[in-house]
CSV table of N, CA and C and ligand atoms in Angstrom, one decimal:
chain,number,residue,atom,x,y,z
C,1,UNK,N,0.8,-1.2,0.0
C,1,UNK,CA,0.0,0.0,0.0
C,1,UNK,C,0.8,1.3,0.0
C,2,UNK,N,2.1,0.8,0.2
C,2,UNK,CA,3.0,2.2,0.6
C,2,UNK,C,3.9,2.3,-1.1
C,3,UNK,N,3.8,3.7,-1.3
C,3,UNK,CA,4.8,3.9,-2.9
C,3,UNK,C,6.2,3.4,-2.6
C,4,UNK,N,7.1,3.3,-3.3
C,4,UNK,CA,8.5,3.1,-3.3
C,4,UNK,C,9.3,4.2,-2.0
C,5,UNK,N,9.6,5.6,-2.6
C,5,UNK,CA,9.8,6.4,-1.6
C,5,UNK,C,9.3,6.3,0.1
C,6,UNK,N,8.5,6.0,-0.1
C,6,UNK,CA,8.0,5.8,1.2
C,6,UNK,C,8.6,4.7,1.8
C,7,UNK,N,8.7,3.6,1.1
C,7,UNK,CA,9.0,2.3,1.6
C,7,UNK,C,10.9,2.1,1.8
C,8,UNK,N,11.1,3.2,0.9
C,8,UNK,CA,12.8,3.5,1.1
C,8,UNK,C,13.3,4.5,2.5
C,9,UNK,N,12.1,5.3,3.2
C,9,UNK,CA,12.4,5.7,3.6
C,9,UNK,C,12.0,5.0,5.4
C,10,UNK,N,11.2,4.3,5.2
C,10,UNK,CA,10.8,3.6,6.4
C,10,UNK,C,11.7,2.7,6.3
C,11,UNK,N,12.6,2.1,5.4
C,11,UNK,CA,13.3,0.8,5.6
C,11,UNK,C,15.0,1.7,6.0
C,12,UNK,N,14.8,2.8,5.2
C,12,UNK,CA,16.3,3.3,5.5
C,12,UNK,C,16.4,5.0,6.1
C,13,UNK,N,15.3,5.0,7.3
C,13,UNK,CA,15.3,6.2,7.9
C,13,UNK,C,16.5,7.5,8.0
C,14,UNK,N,16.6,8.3,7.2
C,14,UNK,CA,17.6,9.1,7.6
C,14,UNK,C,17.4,9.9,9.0
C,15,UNK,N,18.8,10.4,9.5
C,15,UNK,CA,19.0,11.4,10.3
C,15,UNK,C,18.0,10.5,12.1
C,16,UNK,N,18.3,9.5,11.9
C,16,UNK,CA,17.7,8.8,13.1
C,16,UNK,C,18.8,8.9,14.0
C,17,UNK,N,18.1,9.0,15.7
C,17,UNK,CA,18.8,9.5,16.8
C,17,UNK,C,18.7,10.7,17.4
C,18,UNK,N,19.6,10.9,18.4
C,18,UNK,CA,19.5,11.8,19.4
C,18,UNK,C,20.6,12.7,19.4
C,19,UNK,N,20.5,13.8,19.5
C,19,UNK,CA,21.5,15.2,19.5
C,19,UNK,C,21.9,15.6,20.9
C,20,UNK,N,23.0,15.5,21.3
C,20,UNK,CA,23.3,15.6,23.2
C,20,UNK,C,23.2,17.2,22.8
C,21,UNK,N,22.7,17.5,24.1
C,21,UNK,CA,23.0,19.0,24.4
C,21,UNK,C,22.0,20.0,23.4
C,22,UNK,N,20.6,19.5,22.7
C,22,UNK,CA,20.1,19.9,21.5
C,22,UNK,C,20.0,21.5,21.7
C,23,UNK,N,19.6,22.3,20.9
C,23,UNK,CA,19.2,23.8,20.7
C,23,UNK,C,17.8,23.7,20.9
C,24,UNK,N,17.4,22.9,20.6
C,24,UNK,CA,15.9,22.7,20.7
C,24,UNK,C,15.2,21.1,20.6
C,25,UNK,N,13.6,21.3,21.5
C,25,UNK,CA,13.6,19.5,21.2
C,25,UNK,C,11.9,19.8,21.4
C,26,UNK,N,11.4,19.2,20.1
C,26,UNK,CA,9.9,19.2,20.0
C,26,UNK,C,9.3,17.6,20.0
C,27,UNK,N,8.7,17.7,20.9
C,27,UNK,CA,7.5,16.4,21.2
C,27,UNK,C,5.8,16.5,20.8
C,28,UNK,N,5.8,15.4,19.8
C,28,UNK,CA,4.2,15.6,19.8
C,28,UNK,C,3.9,14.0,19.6
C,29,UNK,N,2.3,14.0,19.8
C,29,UNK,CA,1.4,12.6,20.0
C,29,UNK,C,0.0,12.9,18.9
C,30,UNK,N,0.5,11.4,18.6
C,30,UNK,CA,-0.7,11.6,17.4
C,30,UNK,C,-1.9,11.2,18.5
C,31,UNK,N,-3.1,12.3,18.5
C,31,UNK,CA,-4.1,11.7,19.3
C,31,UNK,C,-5.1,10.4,18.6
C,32,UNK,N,-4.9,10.5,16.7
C,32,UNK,CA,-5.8,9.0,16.7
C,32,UNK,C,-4.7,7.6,17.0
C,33,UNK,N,-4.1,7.5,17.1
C,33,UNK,CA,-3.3,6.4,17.2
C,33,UNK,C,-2.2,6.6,18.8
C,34,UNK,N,-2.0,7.5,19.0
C,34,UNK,CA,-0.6,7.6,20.5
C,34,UNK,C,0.4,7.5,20.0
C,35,UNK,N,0.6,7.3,18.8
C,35,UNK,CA,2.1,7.8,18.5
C,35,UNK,C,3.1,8.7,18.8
C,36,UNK,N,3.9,8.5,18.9
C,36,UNK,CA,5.0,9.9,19.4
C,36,UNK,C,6.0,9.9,18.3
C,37,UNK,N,6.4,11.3,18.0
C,37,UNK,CA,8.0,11.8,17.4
C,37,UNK,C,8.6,12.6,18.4
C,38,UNK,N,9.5,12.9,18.3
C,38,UNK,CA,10.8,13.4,19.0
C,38,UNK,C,11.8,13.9,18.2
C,39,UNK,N,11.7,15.4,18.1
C,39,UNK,CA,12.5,15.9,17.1
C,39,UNK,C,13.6,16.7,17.6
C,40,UNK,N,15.1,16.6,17.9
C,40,UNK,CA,16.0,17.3,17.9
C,40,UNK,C,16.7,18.4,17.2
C,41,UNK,N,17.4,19.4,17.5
C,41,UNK,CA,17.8,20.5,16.6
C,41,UNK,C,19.0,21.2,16.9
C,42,UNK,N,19.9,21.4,16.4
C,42,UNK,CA,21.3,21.9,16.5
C,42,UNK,C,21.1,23.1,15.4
C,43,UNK,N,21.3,24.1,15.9
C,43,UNK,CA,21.1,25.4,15.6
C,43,UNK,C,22.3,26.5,15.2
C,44,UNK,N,23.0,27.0,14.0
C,44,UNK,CA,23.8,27.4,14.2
C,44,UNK,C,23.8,29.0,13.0
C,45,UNK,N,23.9,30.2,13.6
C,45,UNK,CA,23.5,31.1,12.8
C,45,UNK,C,22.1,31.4,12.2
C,46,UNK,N,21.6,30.5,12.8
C,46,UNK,CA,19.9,31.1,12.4
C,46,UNK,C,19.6,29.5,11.7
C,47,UNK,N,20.4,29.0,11.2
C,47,UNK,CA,19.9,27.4,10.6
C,47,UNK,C,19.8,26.1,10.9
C,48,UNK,N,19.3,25.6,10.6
C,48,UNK,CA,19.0,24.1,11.0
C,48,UNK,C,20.7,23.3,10.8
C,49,UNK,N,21.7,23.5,11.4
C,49,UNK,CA,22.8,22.4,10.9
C,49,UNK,C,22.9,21.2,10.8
C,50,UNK,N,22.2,20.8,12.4
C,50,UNK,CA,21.9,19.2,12.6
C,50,UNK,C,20.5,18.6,13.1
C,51,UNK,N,19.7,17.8,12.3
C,51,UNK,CA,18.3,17.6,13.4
C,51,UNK,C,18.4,15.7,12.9
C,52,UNK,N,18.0,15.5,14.4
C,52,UNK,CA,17.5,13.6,14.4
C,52,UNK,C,16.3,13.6,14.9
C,53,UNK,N,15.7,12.4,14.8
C,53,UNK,CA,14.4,12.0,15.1
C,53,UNK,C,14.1,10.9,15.9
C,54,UNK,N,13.6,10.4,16.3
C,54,UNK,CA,13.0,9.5,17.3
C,54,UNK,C,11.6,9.2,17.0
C,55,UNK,N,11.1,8.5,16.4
C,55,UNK,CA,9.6,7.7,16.4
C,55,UNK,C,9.3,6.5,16.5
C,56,UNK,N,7.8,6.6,17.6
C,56,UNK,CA,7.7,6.0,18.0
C,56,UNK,C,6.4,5.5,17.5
C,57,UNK,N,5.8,4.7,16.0
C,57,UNK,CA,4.9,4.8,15.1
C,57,UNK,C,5.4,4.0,14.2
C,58,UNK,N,4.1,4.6,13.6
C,58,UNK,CA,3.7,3.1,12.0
C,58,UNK,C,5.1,3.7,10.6
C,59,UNK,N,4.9,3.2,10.2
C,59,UNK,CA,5.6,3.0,8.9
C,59,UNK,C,5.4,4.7,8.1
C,60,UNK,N,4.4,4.8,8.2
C,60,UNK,CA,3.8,6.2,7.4
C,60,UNK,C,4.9,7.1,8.2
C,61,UNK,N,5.1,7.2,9.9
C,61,UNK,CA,5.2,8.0,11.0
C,61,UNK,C,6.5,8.2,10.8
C,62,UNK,N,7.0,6.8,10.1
C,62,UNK,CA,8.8,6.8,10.2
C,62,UNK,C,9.6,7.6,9.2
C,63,UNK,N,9.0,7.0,8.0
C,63,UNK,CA,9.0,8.0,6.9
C,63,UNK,C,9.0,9.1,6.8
C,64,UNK,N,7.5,9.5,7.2
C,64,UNK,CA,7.7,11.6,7.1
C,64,UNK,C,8.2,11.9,8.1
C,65,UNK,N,9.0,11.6,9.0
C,65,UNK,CA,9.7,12.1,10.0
C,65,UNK,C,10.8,11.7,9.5
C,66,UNK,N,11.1,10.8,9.0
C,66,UNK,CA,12.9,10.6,8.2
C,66,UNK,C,12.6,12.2,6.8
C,67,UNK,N,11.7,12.2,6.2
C,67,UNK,CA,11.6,13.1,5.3
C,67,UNK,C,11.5,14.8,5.5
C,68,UNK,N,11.1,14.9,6.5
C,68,UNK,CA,11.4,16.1,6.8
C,68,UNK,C,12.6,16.7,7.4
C,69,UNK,N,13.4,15.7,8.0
C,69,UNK,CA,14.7,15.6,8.4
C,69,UNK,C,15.6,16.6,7.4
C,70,UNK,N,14.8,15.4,6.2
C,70,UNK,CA,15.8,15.7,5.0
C,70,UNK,C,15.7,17.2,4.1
C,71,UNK,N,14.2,17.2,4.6
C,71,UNK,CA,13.9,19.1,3.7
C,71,UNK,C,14.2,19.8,3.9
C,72,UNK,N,14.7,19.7,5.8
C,72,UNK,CA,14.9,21.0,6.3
C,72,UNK,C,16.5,21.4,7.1
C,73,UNK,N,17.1,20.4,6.5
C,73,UNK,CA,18.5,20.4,7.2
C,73,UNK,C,18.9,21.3,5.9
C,74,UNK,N,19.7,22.4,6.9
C,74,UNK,CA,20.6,23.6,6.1
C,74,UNK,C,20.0,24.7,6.4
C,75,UNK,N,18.2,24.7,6.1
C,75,UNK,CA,17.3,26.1,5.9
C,75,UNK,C,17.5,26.3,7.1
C,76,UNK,N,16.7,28.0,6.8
C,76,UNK,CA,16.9,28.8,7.8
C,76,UNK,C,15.4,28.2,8.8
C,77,UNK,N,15.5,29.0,10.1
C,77,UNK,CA,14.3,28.5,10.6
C,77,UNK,C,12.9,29.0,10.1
C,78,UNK,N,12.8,30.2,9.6
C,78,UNK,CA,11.5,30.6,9.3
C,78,UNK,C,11.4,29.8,7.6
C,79,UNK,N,12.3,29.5,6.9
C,79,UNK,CA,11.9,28.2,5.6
C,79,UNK,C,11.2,26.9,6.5
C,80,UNK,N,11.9,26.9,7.5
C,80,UNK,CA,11.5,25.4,8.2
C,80,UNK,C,10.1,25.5,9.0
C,81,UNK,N,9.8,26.5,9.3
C,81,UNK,CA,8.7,26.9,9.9
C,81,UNK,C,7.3,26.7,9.0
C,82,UNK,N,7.1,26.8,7.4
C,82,UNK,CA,7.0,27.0,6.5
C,82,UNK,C,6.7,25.6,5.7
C,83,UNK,N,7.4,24.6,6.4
C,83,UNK,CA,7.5,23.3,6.0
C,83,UNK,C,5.7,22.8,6.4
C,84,UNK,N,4.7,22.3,5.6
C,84,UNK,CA,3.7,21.9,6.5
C,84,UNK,C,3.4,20.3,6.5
C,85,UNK,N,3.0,20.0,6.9
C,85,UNK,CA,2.7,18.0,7.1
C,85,UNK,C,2.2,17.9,5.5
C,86,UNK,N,1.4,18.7,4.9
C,86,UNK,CA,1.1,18.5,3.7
C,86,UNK,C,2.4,17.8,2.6
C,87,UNK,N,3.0,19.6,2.7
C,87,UNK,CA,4.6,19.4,2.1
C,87,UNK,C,5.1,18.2,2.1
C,88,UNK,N,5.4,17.2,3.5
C,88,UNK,CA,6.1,16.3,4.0
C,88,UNK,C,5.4,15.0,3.1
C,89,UNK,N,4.0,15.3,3.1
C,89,UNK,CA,3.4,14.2,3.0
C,89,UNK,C,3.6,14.3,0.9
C,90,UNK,N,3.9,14.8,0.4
C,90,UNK,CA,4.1,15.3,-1.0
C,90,UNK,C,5.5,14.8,-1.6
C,91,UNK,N,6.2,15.5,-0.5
C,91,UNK,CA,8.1,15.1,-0.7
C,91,UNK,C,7.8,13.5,-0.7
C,92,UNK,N,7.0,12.9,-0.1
C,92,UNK,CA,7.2,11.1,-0.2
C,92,UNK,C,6.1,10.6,-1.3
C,93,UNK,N,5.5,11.7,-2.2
C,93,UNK,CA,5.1,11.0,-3.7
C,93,UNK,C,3.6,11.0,-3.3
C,94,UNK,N,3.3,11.1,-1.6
C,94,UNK,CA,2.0,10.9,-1.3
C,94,UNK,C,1.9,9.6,-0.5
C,95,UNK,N,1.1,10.2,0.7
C,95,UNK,CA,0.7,8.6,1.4
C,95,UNK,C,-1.2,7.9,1.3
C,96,UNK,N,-0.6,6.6,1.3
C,96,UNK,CA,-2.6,6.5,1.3
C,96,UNK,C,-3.3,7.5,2.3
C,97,UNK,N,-4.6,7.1,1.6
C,97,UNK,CA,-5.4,8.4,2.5
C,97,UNK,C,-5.7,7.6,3.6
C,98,UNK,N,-6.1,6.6,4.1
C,98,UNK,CA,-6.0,6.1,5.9
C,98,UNK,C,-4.8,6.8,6.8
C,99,UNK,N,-3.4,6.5,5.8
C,99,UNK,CA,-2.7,6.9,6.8
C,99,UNK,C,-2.2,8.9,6.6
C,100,UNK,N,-3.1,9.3,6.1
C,100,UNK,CA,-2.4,11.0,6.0
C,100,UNK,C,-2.5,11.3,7.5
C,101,UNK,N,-3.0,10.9,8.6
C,101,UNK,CA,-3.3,11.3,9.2
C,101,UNK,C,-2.0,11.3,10.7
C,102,UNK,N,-1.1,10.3,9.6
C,102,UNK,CA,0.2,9.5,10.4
C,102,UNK,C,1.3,10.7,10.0
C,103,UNK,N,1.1,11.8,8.9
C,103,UNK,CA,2.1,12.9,8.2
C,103,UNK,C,1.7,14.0,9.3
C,104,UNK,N,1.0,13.9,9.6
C,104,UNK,CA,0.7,15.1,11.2
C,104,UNK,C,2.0,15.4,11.7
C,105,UNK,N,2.7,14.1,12.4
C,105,UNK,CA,3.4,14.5,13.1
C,105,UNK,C,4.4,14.7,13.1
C,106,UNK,N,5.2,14.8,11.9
C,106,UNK,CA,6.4,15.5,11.2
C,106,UNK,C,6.7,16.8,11.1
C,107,UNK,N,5.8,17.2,10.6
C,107,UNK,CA,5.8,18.7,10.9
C,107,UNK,C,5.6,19.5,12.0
C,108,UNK,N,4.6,18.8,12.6
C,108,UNK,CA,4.6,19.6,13.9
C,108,UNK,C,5.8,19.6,14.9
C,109,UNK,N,6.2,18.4,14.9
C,109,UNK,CA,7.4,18.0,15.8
C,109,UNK,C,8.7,19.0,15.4
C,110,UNK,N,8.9,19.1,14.4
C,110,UNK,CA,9.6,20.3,13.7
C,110,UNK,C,9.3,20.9,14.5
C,111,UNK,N,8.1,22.3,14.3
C,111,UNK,CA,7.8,23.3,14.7
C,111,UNK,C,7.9,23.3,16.1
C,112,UNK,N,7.2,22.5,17.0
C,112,UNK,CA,7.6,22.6,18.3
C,112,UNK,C,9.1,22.5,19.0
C,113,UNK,N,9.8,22.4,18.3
C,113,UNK,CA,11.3,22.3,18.3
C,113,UNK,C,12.2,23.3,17.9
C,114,UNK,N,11.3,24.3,17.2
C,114,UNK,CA,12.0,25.7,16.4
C,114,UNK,C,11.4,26.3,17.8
C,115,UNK,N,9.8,25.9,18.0
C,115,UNK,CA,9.2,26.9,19.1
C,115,UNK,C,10.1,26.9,20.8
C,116,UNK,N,10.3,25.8,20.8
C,116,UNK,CA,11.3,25.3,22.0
C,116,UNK,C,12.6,25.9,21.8
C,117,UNK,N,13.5,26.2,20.7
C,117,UNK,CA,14.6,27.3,20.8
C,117,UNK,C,14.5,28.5,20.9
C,118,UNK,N,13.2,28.8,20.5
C,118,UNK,CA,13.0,30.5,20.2
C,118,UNK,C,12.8,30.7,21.6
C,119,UNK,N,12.3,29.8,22.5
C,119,UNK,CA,11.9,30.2,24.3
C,119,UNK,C,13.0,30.0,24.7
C,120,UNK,N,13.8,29.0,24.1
C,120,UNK,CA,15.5,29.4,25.5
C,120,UNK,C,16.4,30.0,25.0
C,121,UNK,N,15.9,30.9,23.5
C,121,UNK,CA,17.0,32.0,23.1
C,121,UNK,C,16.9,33.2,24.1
C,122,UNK,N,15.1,33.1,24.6
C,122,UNK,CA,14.4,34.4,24.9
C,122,UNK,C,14.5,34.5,26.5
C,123,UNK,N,14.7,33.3,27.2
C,123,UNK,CA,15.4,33.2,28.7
C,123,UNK,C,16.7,33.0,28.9
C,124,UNK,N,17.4,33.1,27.8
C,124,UNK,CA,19.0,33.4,27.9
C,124,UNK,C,19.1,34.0,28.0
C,125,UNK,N,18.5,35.4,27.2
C,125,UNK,CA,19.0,36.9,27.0
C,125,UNK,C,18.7,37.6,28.4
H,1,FES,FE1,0.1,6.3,14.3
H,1,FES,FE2,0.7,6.2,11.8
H,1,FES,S1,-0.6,4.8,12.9
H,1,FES,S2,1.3,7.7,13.2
């Protein structure tokens, strides 16, 4: 049921793991299913240098979270910000329509992890 792309990226996840010491770290829960991602972020001059993932989910979950890894490593944060689960779910050719609902949490996980630096840039200062 899953296209090629997809099936390359659930079998050979990029950017999987954990970042010590991250810039930032966004958690979100898929509420139809309870899935979790866990997105890390290493931040350097306003850009994304380094980000890993952590999912804990279906096949669909592993994927757009390996794939957004890949869109947004280098951009700046407000490109990444920019990025939406749609996008995510497009870069992999398209997922079936049962599981669009598994591409949620790629993007957000992102964003809550840009949102999570932008608060401890703002209690550093
Ligand atoms: Fe939970 Fe896909 S079934 S994210």
């Amino acid at each position: 049921m899953y296209n090629e792309k997809v099936m390359d990226h659930f079998m050979h996840p990029r950017n999987v793991g954990e970042i010590d010491n991250p810039d930032g770290v966004g958690q979100v829960g898929n509420p139809v299913c309870g899935d979790i991602m866990k997105i890390f972020l290493r931040i350097q001059d306003g850009r994304i240098e380094d980000i890993k993932f952590k999912t804990f989910g279906c096949g669909a979950a592993i994927a757009t979270s390996s794939m957004v890894t890949e869109l947004v490593k280098g951009k700046t944060l407000d490109e990444a910000m920019q990025i939406s689960n749609k996008a995510v779910a497009e870069a992999l050719d398209g997922l079936p329509a049962p599981k669009m609902h598994c591409s949620n949490l790629a993007a957000d996980a992102l964003h809550a992890a840009i949102e999570d630096y932008k608060k401890k840039q703002q209690t550093s200062k």
